Structure formats: C-alpha cells, structure tokens
Amino acid sequence: MLVFERVAIGSGHGIRCTRCHPDNESPVYHPAAQVLAAVQAVVDTWHGGPGPNVTLTGPEPFAHPELPGMVAGAIDAGVHRLRLEVDGGAFARPGNAEGALGAGVRHVQVTLLGGTEGVHDALAGGPGAFDAATTGMAALDDAIRTAGVAAIVTVLVPVCRHNVADLPAAVGAAVQAGAASVLLRLEDGGIDLEAAAPWITAACDTGVVNGVWVEVEGVPFCVLPAYDLHLASTVRATGGAKPAAVCHACPLDRVCSGGPEGASAETMSAFAPPAGAERLAQAVSRSRGGAR
Ligand code: SF4
C-alpha cells in the first residue's frame, strides 16, 4: 500500500460535521514558502518506498491563494504523487479540474458527509454542498479521461453518530460520482458501535457489489466479524496510523483500532474478543512480515 506523508497547508480543518464540531475555527493558511519547505523536508528524508508521496492537508486547498504555485513547487521539489484533500466543489468551476491535473495533481480525496443532500448539506452547514461535491467529482472524472492521465479520485466519509445511517447511501453516491475507493473513518469516539456496525457492513457491501472497495478505519476487529479485510489501517501498517490500545482483552490489541480516534476503552468494554482472535492476530503478524 502506498504511503503518503501529510503536510498541512494551514491551521483549521476541511469539511467536517458541524454538529460534532459546532465551533469550527476559521482557517488560517500558511504561506506557500512554508508549505514547500515542509514538502522539501519530506522529499529529502523519503524512506525509500515508492514515492515521495505527499498529501496536502488542512483547510480546503482551493481557498488557498497560492495553490497553483504550491502544487507546481511540490512537483518541482520531487514529489512523485501529490494528493489533495478537498470538498470537491471547486472542480465544478470551469478550468479547476484541468488546471489541477496540468499542474501535476494525480490523487484527489473528496470528503462526503452523507449520500444525500439532506444529510451532507445539513452536516456540512449549508445548502448546495452535496450537489457541488458530486458535480465537481464528475467534472474531475471527465477531465482525467480527456487528459488521458493516470489519476485517481477517492472519497473519505468521516463517520459520526449523525451520518452513520447514511453510510450505504454515501458509498452509493461515491460510486455514482466515479470514486475508485471509499474510506470510512470513524471520527466519533463516543459512537454506539453496536448500532453502527450494521450500517458499516452495509456500506462495505454496497461498495463490493458495485466494484468499489471500501476501507474502514478506527473500528476494532470484534465489532465487524467477517469484515476484517475491510479494516484498513488495522491490518496494514499505514503512514500516520497509531494503533490504539483500546481494551487489552485479546491478542489483537496491538493491531486494533488504527484510526485517528477509534473507540474509547469505555465503549469497547461492551464487546468481547472475536472468535479465533489468536489466529487472526498471527495472520496480521505474518502480513506485516512477522513484526509485531
Ligand atoms: S477485544 Fe479488544 S483487542 Fe480484541 S478485537 Fe476487540 S477491541 Fe480489539
């Protein structure tokens, strides 16, 4: 699996649930020179795997006044794969998709908070956001085909208590808009995991039947029996993932819940180790080359 190092283009966040985060601070963008110095440091210290690969993170990149120069500078600095994390809407405006591809962007991750206007717009904080995101993705897809470049568009769905019942629809919307894969990332440490599990598995199934892989981050093994292959950063070491010791109840503890939030120990106390935990832990260990 490709590793991407993250470089923040400013303080603040991209699109996220306004009910979980009612006090979303206004973004402050870093000067391009500061961002490019951080990018150069990544390139200079790249560890030797396929790359260097960089994700520009933080607030919406298309609101950064120096985005074109930053993208060009990152490519000039030697970045092999440059990924943007976006809300998608900017690509609906003429020229943006072509401009991003022409500057060297090859990976784009669009955030969807739901699979319908009703959920996405309500959580994103304004009307029109869902339509802009999906229209933008379609425009980017068209631009990729026209340019004939090898570029990929994926979707991130930050999972919380407010959108969990919309996860299958979110995956369906991502499929419709041309996403190559979908990442469901649990970002609500207090969510009712038992109630969430059927929606998460339905979302995985929606992707599979449509030929689009769905990865799940931040959910422990025992919550999704038989869906362990979908647990992205728990079974494969990914850049930035920090396995969290959530309960110490079984041999999977060291590889469980690799997402940014995961579930709290209190939440996990309601779950028991999965059947065959020891064998599963050994399989994970082998998939990591025995290092555990
Ligand atoms: S019992 Fe604990 S360590 Fe085992 S799979 Fe569940 S959360 Fe992970």
PDB file of C-alpha atoms and ligand atoms in Angstrom:
ATOM      1  CA  MET A   1       0.000   0.000   0.000  1.00  0.00           C
ATOM      2  CA  LEU A   2       1.316   3.421  -0.927  1.00  0.00           C
ATOM      3  CA  VAL A   3       2.361   5.662   1.931  1.00  0.00           C
ATOM      4  CA  PHE A   4       1.608   9.393   1.837  1.00  0.00           C
ATOM      5  CA  GLU A   5       3.215  11.872   4.225  1.00  0.00           C
ATOM      6  CA  ARG A   6       0.898  14.658   5.337  1.00  0.00           C
ATOM      7  CA  VAL A   7       1.829  18.324   5.034  1.00  0.00           C
ATOM      8  CA  ALA A   8      -0.606  20.925   6.428  1.00  0.00           C
ATOM      9  CA  ILE A   9      -1.315  23.954   4.262  1.00  0.00           C
ATOM     10  CA  GLY A  10      -2.799  25.858   7.190  1.00  0.00           C
ATOM     11  CA  SER A  11      -4.481  25.568  10.547  1.00  0.00           C
ATOM     12  CA  GLY A  12      -8.099  24.538  10.729  1.00  0.00           C
ATOM     13  CA  HIS A  13      -9.966  21.763   9.004  1.00  0.00           C
ATOM     14  CA  GLY A  14     -11.583  20.860   5.735  1.00  0.00           C
ATOM     15  CA  ILE A  15     -15.230  19.968   5.569  1.00  0.00           C
ATOM     16  CA  ARG A  16     -16.442  18.076   8.657  1.00  0.00           C
ATOM     17  CA  CYS A  17     -19.616  17.539  10.672  1.00  0.00           C
ATOM     18  CA  THR A  18     -20.794  20.871  12.054  1.00  0.00           C
ATOM     19  CA  ARG A  19     -22.888  19.107  14.688  1.00  0.00           C
ATOM     20  CA  CYS A  20     -19.859  17.315  16.109  1.00  0.00           C
ATOM     21  CA  HIS A  21     -17.779  20.495  15.657  1.00  0.00           C
ATOM     22  CA  PRO A  22     -20.091  23.484  16.112  1.00  0.00           C
ATOM     23  CA  ASP A  23     -17.144  25.788  16.871  1.00  0.00           C
ATOM     24  CA  ASN A  24     -15.214  25.174  13.643  1.00  0.00           C
ATOM     25  CA  GLU A  25     -12.470  27.775  13.698  1.00  0.00           C
ATOM     26  CA  SER A  26     -11.765  29.956  10.678  1.00  0.00           C
ATOM     27  CA  PRO A  27      -8.848  28.587   8.652  1.00  0.00           C
ATOM     28  CA  VAL A  28      -5.514  30.367   8.568  1.00  0.00           C
ATOM     29  CA  TYR A  29      -3.397  29.413   5.570  1.00  0.00           C
ATOM     30  CA  HIS A  30       0.380  29.018   5.726  1.00  0.00           C
ATOM     31  CA  PRO A  31       2.446  30.905   3.114  1.00  0.00           C
ATOM     32  CA  ALA A  32       3.396  28.731   0.145  1.00  0.00           C
ATOM     33  CA  ALA A  33       7.095  29.042   1.051  1.00  0.00           C
ATOM     34  CA  GLN A  34       6.422  27.473   4.465  1.00  0.00           C
ATOM     35  CA  VAL A  35       4.403  24.628   2.963  1.00  0.00           C
ATOM     36  CA  LEU A  36       7.027  23.951   0.310  1.00  0.00           C
ATOM     37  CA  ALA A  37       9.798  23.878   2.930  1.00  0.00           C
ATOM     38  CA  ALA A  38       7.848  21.114   4.705  1.00  0.00           C
ATOM     39  CA  VAL A  39       7.325  19.305   1.380  1.00  0.00           C
ATOM     40  CA  GLN A  40      11.058  19.530   0.630  1.00  0.00           C
ATOM     41  CA  ALA A  41      11.840  18.025   4.035  1.00  0.00           C
ATOM     42  CA  VAL A  42       9.598  15.050   3.189  1.00  0.00           C
ATOM     43  CA  VAL A  43      11.315  14.584  -0.180  1.00  0.00           C
ATOM     44  CA  ASP A  44      14.794  14.839   1.362  1.00  0.00           C
ATOM     45  CA  THR A  45      14.057  12.241   4.028  1.00  0.00           C
ATOM     46  CA  TRP A  46      11.896   9.849   1.980  1.00  0.00           C
ATOM     47  CA  HIS A  47      12.368   6.330   3.310  1.00  0.00           C
ATOM     48  CA  GLY A  48      12.869   4.527   0.014  1.00  0.00           C
ATOM     49  CA  GLY A  49       9.447   3.051  -0.777  1.00  0.00           C
ATOM     50  CA  PRO A  50       7.544   4.134  -3.918  1.00  0.00           C
ATOM     51  CA  GLY A  51       7.378   7.923  -3.768  1.00  0.00           C
ATOM     52  CA  PRO A  52       7.906  10.513  -2.422  1.00  0.00           C
ATOM     53  CA  ASN A  53       4.167  10.908  -1.911  1.00  0.00           C
ATOM     54  CA  VAL A  54       2.617  13.907  -0.157  1.00  0.00           C
ATOM     55  CA  THR A  55      -0.935  14.743   0.906  1.00  0.00           C
ATOM     56  CA  LEU A  56      -1.675  18.438   1.357  1.00  0.00           C
ATOM     57  CA  THR A  57      -3.974  18.517   4.389  1.00  0.00           C
ATOM     58  CA  GLY A  58      -5.800  21.067   6.489  1.00  0.00           C
ATOM     59  CA  PRO A  59      -8.427  23.546   5.322  1.00  0.00           C
ATOM     60  CA  GLU A  60      -9.874  23.489   1.793  1.00  0.00           C
ATOM     61  CA  PRO A  61      -6.874  23.823  -0.584  1.00  0.00           C
ATOM     62  CA  PHE A  62      -8.824  25.641  -3.300  1.00  0.00           C
ATOM     63  CA  ALA A  63      -9.294  28.572  -0.899  1.00  0.00           C
ATOM     64  CA  HIS A  64      -5.509  28.911  -0.519  1.00  0.00           C
ATOM     65  CA  PRO A  65      -4.470  31.990  -2.534  1.00  0.00           C
ATOM     66  CA  GLU A  66      -1.206  30.346  -3.654  1.00  0.00           C
ATOM     67  CA  LEU A  67      -2.471  26.848  -4.527  1.00  0.00           C
ATOM     68  CA  PRO A  68      -1.221  26.736  -8.158  1.00  0.00           C
ATOM     69  CA  GLY A  69       2.281  27.767  -7.113  1.00  0.00           C
ATOM     70  CA  MET A  70       2.277  25.318  -4.216  1.00  0.00           C
ATOM     71  CA  VAL A  71       1.289  22.410  -6.453  1.00  0.00           C
ATOM     72  CA  ALA A  72       3.899  23.310  -9.071  1.00  0.00           C
ATOM     73  CA  GLY A  73       6.518  23.799  -6.358  1.00  0.00           C
ATOM     74  CA  ALA A  74       5.783  20.408  -4.803  1.00  0.00           C
ATOM     75  CA  ILE A  75       6.181  18.659  -8.161  1.00  0.00           C
ATOM     76  CA  ASP A  76       9.405  20.584  -8.824  1.00  0.00           C
ATOM     77  CA  ALA A  77      10.650  19.541  -5.374  1.00  0.00           C
ATOM     78  CA  GLY A  78      10.427  15.898  -6.464  1.00  0.00           C
ATOM     79  CA  VAL A  79       7.048  14.755  -5.164  1.00  0.00           C
ATOM     80  CA  HIS A  80       6.006  11.731  -7.221  1.00  0.00           C
ATOM     81  CA  ARG A  81       2.378  11.537  -6.095  1.00  0.00           C
ATOM     82  CA  LEU A  82       0.646  14.662  -4.829  1.00  0.00           C
ATOM     83  CA  ARG A  83      -2.736  14.254  -3.194  1.00  0.00           C
ATOM     84  CA  LEU A  84      -5.239  16.989  -2.365  1.00  0.00           C
ATOM     85  CA  GLU A  85      -7.934  16.586   0.298  1.00  0.00           C
ATOM     86  CA  VAL A  86     -10.898  18.634  -0.928  1.00  0.00           C
ATOM     87  CA  ASP A  87     -14.629  19.204  -0.521  1.00  0.00           C
ATOM     88  CA  GLY A  88     -14.946  18.652  -4.288  1.00  0.00           C
ATOM     89  CA  GLY A  89     -16.934  21.769  -5.100  1.00  0.00           C
ATOM     90  CA  ALA A  90     -14.051  23.653  -6.674  1.00  0.00           C
ATOM     91  CA  PHE A  91     -13.832  21.137  -9.510  1.00  0.00           C
ATOM     92  CA  ALA A  92     -17.313  22.145 -10.643  1.00  0.00           C
ATOM     93  CA  ARG A  93     -15.937  25.558 -11.592  1.00  0.00           C
ATOM     94  CA  PRO A  94     -14.555  25.809 -15.160  1.00  0.00           C
ATOM     95  CA  GLY A  95     -10.841  25.175 -15.513  1.00  0.00           C
ATOM     96  CA  ASN A  96     -10.079  23.971 -11.978  1.00  0.00           C
ATOM     97  CA  ALA A  97     -10.011  20.241 -12.757  1.00  0.00           C
ATOM     98  CA  GLU A  98      -7.882  20.733 -15.874  1.00  0.00           C
ATOM     99  CA  GLY A  99      -5.619  23.170 -14.010  1.00  0.00           C
ATOM    100  CA  ALA A 100      -5.021  20.780 -11.117  1.00  0.00           C
ATOM    101  CA  LEU A 101      -4.206  17.887 -13.450  1.00  0.00           C
ATOM    102  CA  GLY A 102      -1.994  20.088 -15.604  1.00  0.00           C
ATOM    103  CA  ALA A 103      -0.060  21.206 -12.524  1.00  0.00           C
ATOM    104  CA  GLY A 104       0.625  17.594 -11.560  1.00  0.00           C
ATOM    105  CA  VAL A 105      -2.090  16.561  -9.093  1.00  0.00           C
ATOM    106  CA  ARG A 106      -2.728  12.835  -9.506  1.00  0.00           C
ATOM    107  CA  HIS A 107      -4.612  11.884  -6.327  1.00  0.00           C
ATOM    108  CA  VAL A 108      -7.713  13.668  -5.073  1.00  0.00           C
ATOM    109  CA  GLN A 109      -9.668  12.721  -1.965  1.00  0.00           C
ATOM    110  CA  VAL A 110     -13.166  14.201  -1.753  1.00  0.00           C
ATOM    111  CA  THR A 111     -14.964  14.286   1.601  1.00  0.00           C
ATOM    112  CA  LEU A 112     -18.640  13.304   1.682  1.00  0.00           C
ATOM    113  CA  LEU A 113     -20.532  13.591   4.958  1.00  0.00           C
ATOM    114  CA  GLY A 114     -23.512  11.683   3.588  1.00  0.00           C
ATOM    115  CA  GLY A 115     -25.014  10.185   0.483  1.00  0.00           C
ATOM    116  CA  THR A 116     -27.903  12.595   0.116  1.00  0.00           C
ATOM    117  CA  GLU A 117     -28.408  16.347   0.058  1.00  0.00           C
ATOM    118  CA  GLY A 118     -30.447  16.092   3.224  1.00  0.00           C
ATOM    119  CA  VAL A 119     -27.607  14.622   5.268  1.00  0.00           C
ATOM    120  CA  HIS A 120     -24.495  16.055   3.605  1.00  0.00           C
ATOM    121  CA  ASP A 121     -25.792  19.629   3.392  1.00  0.00           C
ATOM    122  CA  ALA A 122     -27.196  19.581   6.905  1.00  0.00           C
ATOM    123  CA  LEU A 123     -23.898  18.379   8.383  1.00  0.00           C
ATOM    124  CA  ALA A 124     -21.691  20.488   6.094  1.00  0.00           C
ATOM    125  CA  GLY A 125     -23.520  23.590   7.222  1.00  0.00           C
ATOM    126  CA  GLY A 126     -25.118  24.854   4.034  1.00  0.00           C
ATOM    127  CA  PRO A 127     -27.296  24.025   1.028  1.00  0.00           C
ATOM    128  CA  GLY A 128     -25.736  23.044  -2.270  1.00  0.00           C
ATOM    129  CA  ALA A 129     -22.628  21.380  -0.825  1.00  0.00           C
ATOM    130  CA  PHE A 130     -23.623  17.835  -1.860  1.00  0.00           C
ATOM    131  CA  ASP A 131     -24.516  18.889  -5.397  1.00  0.00           C
ATOM    132  CA  ALA A 132     -21.244  20.836  -5.700  1.00  0.00           C
ATOM    133  CA  ALA A 133     -19.178  17.890  -4.430  1.00  0.00           C
ATOM    134  CA  THR A 134     -20.711  15.296  -6.737  1.00  0.00           C
ATOM    135  CA  THR A 135     -20.781  17.653  -9.733  1.00  0.00           C
ATOM    136  CA  GLY A 136     -17.141  18.508  -9.065  1.00  0.00           C
ATOM    137  CA  MET A 137     -16.171  14.843  -8.881  1.00  0.00           C
ATOM    138  CA  ALA A 138     -17.895  14.151 -12.183  1.00  0.00           C
ATOM    139  CA  ALA A 139     -16.107  17.136 -13.790  1.00  0.00           C
ATOM    140  CA  LEU A 140     -12.780  15.877 -12.491  1.00  0.00           C
ATOM    141  CA  ASP A 141     -13.534  12.400 -13.795  1.00  0.00           C
ATOM    142  CA  ASP A 142     -14.257  13.899 -17.245  1.00  0.00           C
ATOM    143  CA  ALA A 143     -11.050  15.934 -17.153  1.00  0.00           C
ATOM    144  CA  ILE A 144      -8.997  12.853 -16.246  1.00  0.00           C
ATOM    145  CA  ARG A 145     -10.424  10.927 -19.201  1.00  0.00           C
ATOM    146  CA  THR A 146      -9.900  13.849 -21.583  1.00  0.00           C
ATOM    147  CA  ALA A 147      -6.325  14.425 -20.426  1.00  0.00           C
ATOM    148  CA  GLY A 148      -5.575  10.704 -20.531  1.00  0.00           C
ATOM    149  CA  VAL A 149      -3.529  10.867 -17.348  1.00  0.00           C
ATOM    150  CA  ALA A 150      -3.281   8.228 -14.641  1.00  0.00           C
ATOM    151  CA  ALA A 151      -5.096   9.998 -11.835  1.00  0.00           C
ATOM    152  CA  ILE A 152      -7.319   8.677  -9.080  1.00  0.00           C
ATOM    153  CA  VAL A 153     -10.287  10.101  -7.183  1.00  0.00           C
ATOM    154  CA  THR A 154     -11.256   8.591  -3.853  1.00  0.00           C
ATOM    155  CA  VAL A 155     -13.856   9.502  -1.230  1.00  0.00           C
ATOM    156  CA  LEU A 156     -13.445   9.922   2.519  1.00  0.00           C
ATOM    157  CA  VAL A 157     -16.529   9.619   4.717  1.00  0.00           C
ATOM    158  CA  PRO A 158     -15.848  10.778   8.284  1.00  0.00           C
ATOM    159  CA  VAL A 159     -18.193   8.597  10.340  1.00  0.00           C
ATOM    160  CA  CYS A 160     -20.060  10.004  13.318  1.00  0.00           C
ATOM    161  CA  ARG A 161     -23.364   9.466  15.103  1.00  0.00           C
ATOM    162  CA  HIS A 162     -25.046  11.982  12.792  1.00  0.00           C
ATOM    163  CA  ASN A 163     -24.365  10.231   9.481  1.00  0.00           C
ATOM    164  CA  VAL A 164     -23.973   6.564  10.389  1.00  0.00           C
ATOM    165  CA  ALA A 165     -27.366   5.534   8.947  1.00  0.00           C
ATOM    166  CA  ASP A 166     -26.455   7.254   5.673  1.00  0.00           C
ATOM    167  CA  LEU A 167     -23.191   5.335   5.112  1.00  0.00           C
ATOM    168  CA  PRO A 168     -24.563   2.924   2.467  1.00  0.00           C
ATOM    169  CA  ALA A 169     -26.010   5.911   0.577  1.00  0.00           C
ATOM    170  CA  ALA A 170     -22.686   7.743   0.905  1.00  0.00           C
ATOM    171  CA  VAL A 171     -20.859   4.820  -0.674  1.00  0.00           C
ATOM    172  CA  GLY A 172     -23.518   4.695  -3.399  1.00  0.00           C
ATOM    173  CA  ALA A 173     -23.059   8.403  -4.099  1.00  0.00           C
ATOM    174  CA  ALA A 174     -19.280   7.950  -4.245  1.00  0.00           C
ATOM    175  CA  VAL A 175     -19.724   5.072  -6.733  1.00  0.00           C
ATOM    176  CA  GLN A 176     -22.085   7.188  -8.859  1.00  0.00           C
ATOM    177  CA  ALA A 177     -19.619  10.077  -8.907  1.00  0.00           C
ATOM    178  CA  GLY A 178     -16.774   7.839 -10.103  1.00  0.00           C
ATOM    179  CA  ALA A 179     -14.748   7.199  -6.932  1.00  0.00           C
ATOM    180  CA  ALA A 180     -12.147   4.452  -7.185  1.00  0.00           C
ATOM    181  CA  SER A 181     -12.407   3.596  -3.481  1.00  0.00           C
ATOM    182  CA  VAL A 182     -14.056   4.821  -0.293  1.00  0.00           C
ATOM    183  CA  LEU A 183     -12.563   5.228   3.161  1.00  0.00           C
ATOM    184  CA  LEU A 184     -14.947   5.211   6.133  1.00  0.00           C
ATOM    185  CA  ARG A 185     -13.050   6.824   9.009  1.00  0.00           C
ATOM    186  CA  LEU A 186     -14.614   6.697  12.451  1.00  0.00           C
ATOM    187  CA  GLU A 187     -14.228  10.156  13.952  1.00  0.00           C
ATOM    188  CA  ASP A 188     -16.666   9.886  16.848  1.00  0.00           C
ATOM    189  CA  GLY A 189     -15.083   8.109  19.797  1.00  0.00           C
ATOM    190  CA  GLY A 190     -18.391   8.030  21.667  1.00  0.00           C
ATOM    191  CA  ILE A 191     -20.495   6.490  18.900  1.00  0.00           C
ATOM    192  CA  ASP A 192     -22.684   3.464  19.678  1.00  0.00           C
ATOM    193  CA  LEU A 193     -20.593   0.886  17.816  1.00  0.00           C
ATOM    194  CA  GLU A 194     -23.112  -1.924  18.190  1.00  0.00           C
ATOM    195  CA  ALA A 195     -25.787   0.181  16.472  1.00  0.00           C
ATOM    196  CA  ALA A 196     -23.279   1.458  13.896  1.00  0.00           C
ATOM    197  CA  ALA A 197     -21.966  -1.960  12.841  1.00  0.00           C
ATOM    198  CA  PRO A 198     -24.872  -2.970  10.530  1.00  0.00           C
ATOM    199  CA  TRP A 199     -24.630   0.355   8.689  1.00  0.00           C
ATOM    200  CA  ILE A 200     -20.876  -0.019   8.289  1.00  0.00           C
ATOM    201  CA  THR A 201     -21.171  -3.558   6.942  1.00  0.00           C
ATOM    202  CA  ALA A 202     -23.995  -2.474   4.593  1.00  0.00           C
ATOM    203  CA  ALA A 203     -21.741   0.296   3.321  1.00  0.00           C
ATOM    204  CA  CYS A 204     -18.940  -2.233   2.685  1.00  0.00           C
ATOM    205  CA  ASP A 205     -21.396  -4.473   0.828  1.00  0.00           C
ATOM    206  CA  THR A 206     -22.680  -1.540  -1.249  1.00  0.00           C
ATOM    207  CA  GLY A 207     -19.139  -0.880  -2.405  1.00  0.00           C
ATOM    208  CA  VAL A 208     -18.336  -4.520  -3.107  1.00  0.00           C
ATOM    209  CA  VAL A 209     -21.410  -5.144  -5.259  1.00  0.00           C
ATOM    210  CA  ASN A 210     -20.521  -2.034  -7.275  1.00  0.00           C
ATOM    211  CA  GLY A 211     -16.872  -2.989  -7.679  1.00  0.00           C
ATOM    212  CA  VAL A 212     -15.536  -0.223  -5.416  1.00  0.00           C
ATOM    213  CA  TRP A 213     -13.505  -1.212  -2.367  1.00  0.00           C
ATOM    214  CA  VAL A 214     -14.499   0.247   0.996  1.00  0.00           C
ATOM    215  CA  GLU A 215     -11.952   0.541   3.778  1.00  0.00           C
ATOM    216  CA  VAL A 216     -12.879   1.138   7.404  1.00  0.00           C
ATOM    217  CA  GLU A 217     -10.583   2.948   9.789  1.00  0.00           C
ATOM    218  CA  GLY A 218     -10.883   3.244  13.539  1.00  0.00           C
ATOM    219  CA  VAL A 219     -13.196   0.282  14.184  1.00  0.00           C
ATOM    220  CA  PRO A 220     -11.859  -2.690  16.168  1.00  0.00           C
ATOM    221  CA  PHE A 221     -11.949  -6.268  14.879  1.00  0.00           C
ATOM    222  CA  CYS A 222     -14.545  -7.547  17.324  1.00  0.00           C
ATOM    223  CA  VAL A 223     -17.142  -5.050  16.093  1.00  0.00           C
ATOM    224  CA  LEU A 224     -17.090  -6.281  12.481  1.00  0.00           C
ATOM    225  CA  PRO A 225     -16.802 -10.078  12.474  1.00  0.00           C
ATOM    226  CA  ALA A 226     -16.018 -11.423   8.978  1.00  0.00           C
ATOM    227  CA  TYR A 227     -15.250  -7.916   7.699  1.00  0.00           C
ATOM    228  CA  ASP A 228     -11.666  -7.787   8.938  1.00  0.00           C
ATOM    229  CA  LEU A 229     -10.295  -7.418   5.394  1.00  0.00           C
ATOM    230  CA  HIS A 230     -12.047  -4.031   5.242  1.00  0.00           C
ATOM    231  CA  LEU A 231     -10.260  -2.761   8.352  1.00  0.00           C
ATOM    232  CA  ALA A 232      -7.690  -0.669   6.565  1.00  0.00           C
ATOM    233  CA  SER A 233      -5.077   0.568   8.935  1.00  0.00           C
ATOM    234  CA  THR A 234      -5.598  -2.182  11.450  1.00  0.00           C
ATOM    235  CA  VAL A 235      -4.351  -4.978   9.236  1.00  0.00           C
ATOM    236  CA  ARG A 236      -1.878  -2.974   7.196  1.00  0.00           C
ATOM    237  CA  ALA A 237       0.586  -0.503   8.642  1.00  0.00           C
ATOM    238  CA  THR A 238      -0.219   2.865   7.067  1.00  0.00           C
ATOM    239  CA  GLY A 239       1.596   6.142   7.372  1.00  0.00           C
ATOM    240  CA  GLY A 240       0.402   8.088  10.373  1.00  0.00           C
ATOM    241  CA  ALA A 241      -1.764   5.301  11.781  1.00  0.00           C
ATOM    242  CA  LYS A 242      -1.345   4.868  15.505  1.00  0.00           C
ATOM    243  CA  PRO A 243      -2.728   1.576  16.762  1.00  0.00           C
ATOM    244  CA  ALA A 244      -4.616   2.420  19.922  1.00  0.00           C
ATOM    245  CA  ALA A 245      -4.743   0.054  22.885  1.00  0.00           C
ATOM    246  CA  VAL A 246      -8.486   0.110  23.320  1.00  0.00           C
ATOM    247  CA  CYS A 247      -9.164  -2.743  25.690  1.00  0.00           C
ATOM    248  CA  HIS A 248      -6.250  -5.219  26.119  1.00  0.00           C
ATOM    249  CA  ALA A 249      -8.820  -8.021  26.025  1.00  0.00           C
ATOM    250  CA  CYS A 250      -7.304 -10.176  23.293  1.00  0.00           C
ATOM    251  CA  PRO A 251      -4.162 -10.741  21.184  1.00  0.00           C
ATOM    252  CA  LEU A 252      -5.423  -8.242  18.583  1.00  0.00           C
ATOM    253  CA  ASP A 253      -4.936  -5.337  20.948  1.00  0.00           C
ATOM    254  CA  ARG A 254      -1.703  -4.221  19.317  1.00  0.00           C
ATOM    255  CA  VAL A 255      -3.253  -4.014  15.852  1.00  0.00           C
ATOM    256  CA  CYS A 256      -6.763  -2.908  16.773  1.00  0.00           C
ATOM    257  CA  SER A 257      -8.307   0.458  16.034  1.00  0.00           C
ATOM    258  CA  GLY A 258      -5.651   2.162  13.967  1.00  0.00           C
ATOM    259  CA  GLY A 259      -7.725   5.218  13.101  1.00  0.00           C
ATOM    260  CA  PRO A 260      -7.289   8.732  14.406  1.00  0.00           C
ATOM    261  CA  GLU A 261      -9.965   8.388  17.060  1.00  0.00           C
ATOM    262  CA  GLY A 262     -11.025   4.781  17.315  1.00  0.00           C
ATOM    263  CA  ALA A 263     -13.350   3.852  20.110  1.00  0.00           C
ATOM    264  CA  SER A 264     -12.873   4.637  23.770  1.00  0.00           C
ATOM    265  CA  ALA A 265     -11.984   1.892  26.245  1.00  0.00           C
ATOM    266  CA  GLU A 266     -15.359   2.528  27.877  1.00  0.00           C
ATOM    267  CA  THR A 267     -17.168   1.888  24.584  1.00  0.00           C
ATOM    268  CA  MET A 268     -15.109  -1.208  23.922  1.00  0.00           C
ATOM    269  CA  SER A 269     -15.898  -2.692  27.314  1.00  0.00           C
ATOM    270  CA  ALA A 270     -19.245  -3.764  25.795  1.00  0.00           C
ATOM    271  CA  PHE A 271     -17.517  -6.052  23.280  1.00  0.00           C
ATOM    272  CA  ALA A 272     -15.851  -9.429  23.609  1.00  0.00           C
ATOM    273  CA  PRO A 273     -12.817 -10.669  21.667  1.00  0.00           C
ATOM    274  CA  PRO A 274     -13.726 -12.126  18.267  1.00  0.00           C
ATOM    275  CA  ALA A 275     -13.702 -15.864  17.734  1.00  0.00           C
ATOM    276  CA  GLY A 276     -10.261 -17.002  16.605  1.00  0.00           C
ATOM    277  CA  ALA A 277      -8.594 -13.817  17.842  1.00  0.00           C
ATOM    278  CA  GLU A 278      -5.268 -15.593  18.392  1.00  0.00           C
ATOM    279  CA  ARG A 279      -5.191 -16.981  14.825  1.00  0.00           C
ATOM    280  CA  LEU A 280      -6.258 -13.642  13.382  1.00  0.00           C
ATOM    281  CA  ALA A 281      -3.523 -11.881  15.345  1.00  0.00           C
ATOM    282  CA  GLN A 282      -0.984 -14.348  13.940  1.00  0.00           C
ATOM    283  CA  ALA A 283      -2.262 -13.736  10.389  1.00  0.00           C
ATOM    284  CA  VAL A 284      -1.925  -9.986  10.855  1.00  0.00           C
ATOM    285  CA  SER A 285       1.570 -10.508  12.202  1.00  0.00           C
ATOM    286  CA  ARG A 286       2.509 -12.528   9.104  1.00  0.00           C
ATOM    287  CA  SER A 287       1.015  -9.850   6.802  1.00  0.00           C
ATOM    288  CA  ARG A 288       3.364  -7.379   8.458  1.00  0.00           C
ATOM    289  CA  GLY A 289       6.347  -9.585   7.826  1.00  0.00           C
ATOM    290  CA  GLY A 290       6.350 -11.031  11.325  1.00  0.00           C
ATOM    291  CA  ALA A 291       6.987  -7.697  13.028  1.00  0.00           C
ATOM    292  CA  ARG A 292       4.659  -7.450  15.980  1.00  0.00           C
TER     293      ARG A 292
HETATM  294  S1  SF4 B   1     -11.456  -7.443  22.184  1.00  0.00           S
HETATM  295 FE1  SF4 B   1     -10.216  -5.557  22.218  1.00  0.00          FE
HETATM  296  S2  SF4 B   1      -8.251  -6.094  21.314  1.00  0.00           S
HETATM  297 FE2  SF4 B   1      -9.716  -7.724  20.780  1.00  0.00          FE
HETATM  298  S3  SF4 B   1     -10.577  -7.174  18.806  1.00  0.00           S
HETATM  299 FE3  SF4 B   1     -11.917  -6.266  20.349  1.00  0.00          FE
HETATM  300  S4  SF4 B   1     -11.178  -4.202  20.748  1.00  0.00           S
HETATM  301 FE4  SF4 B   1      -9.563  -5.318  19.649  1.00  0.00          FE
END
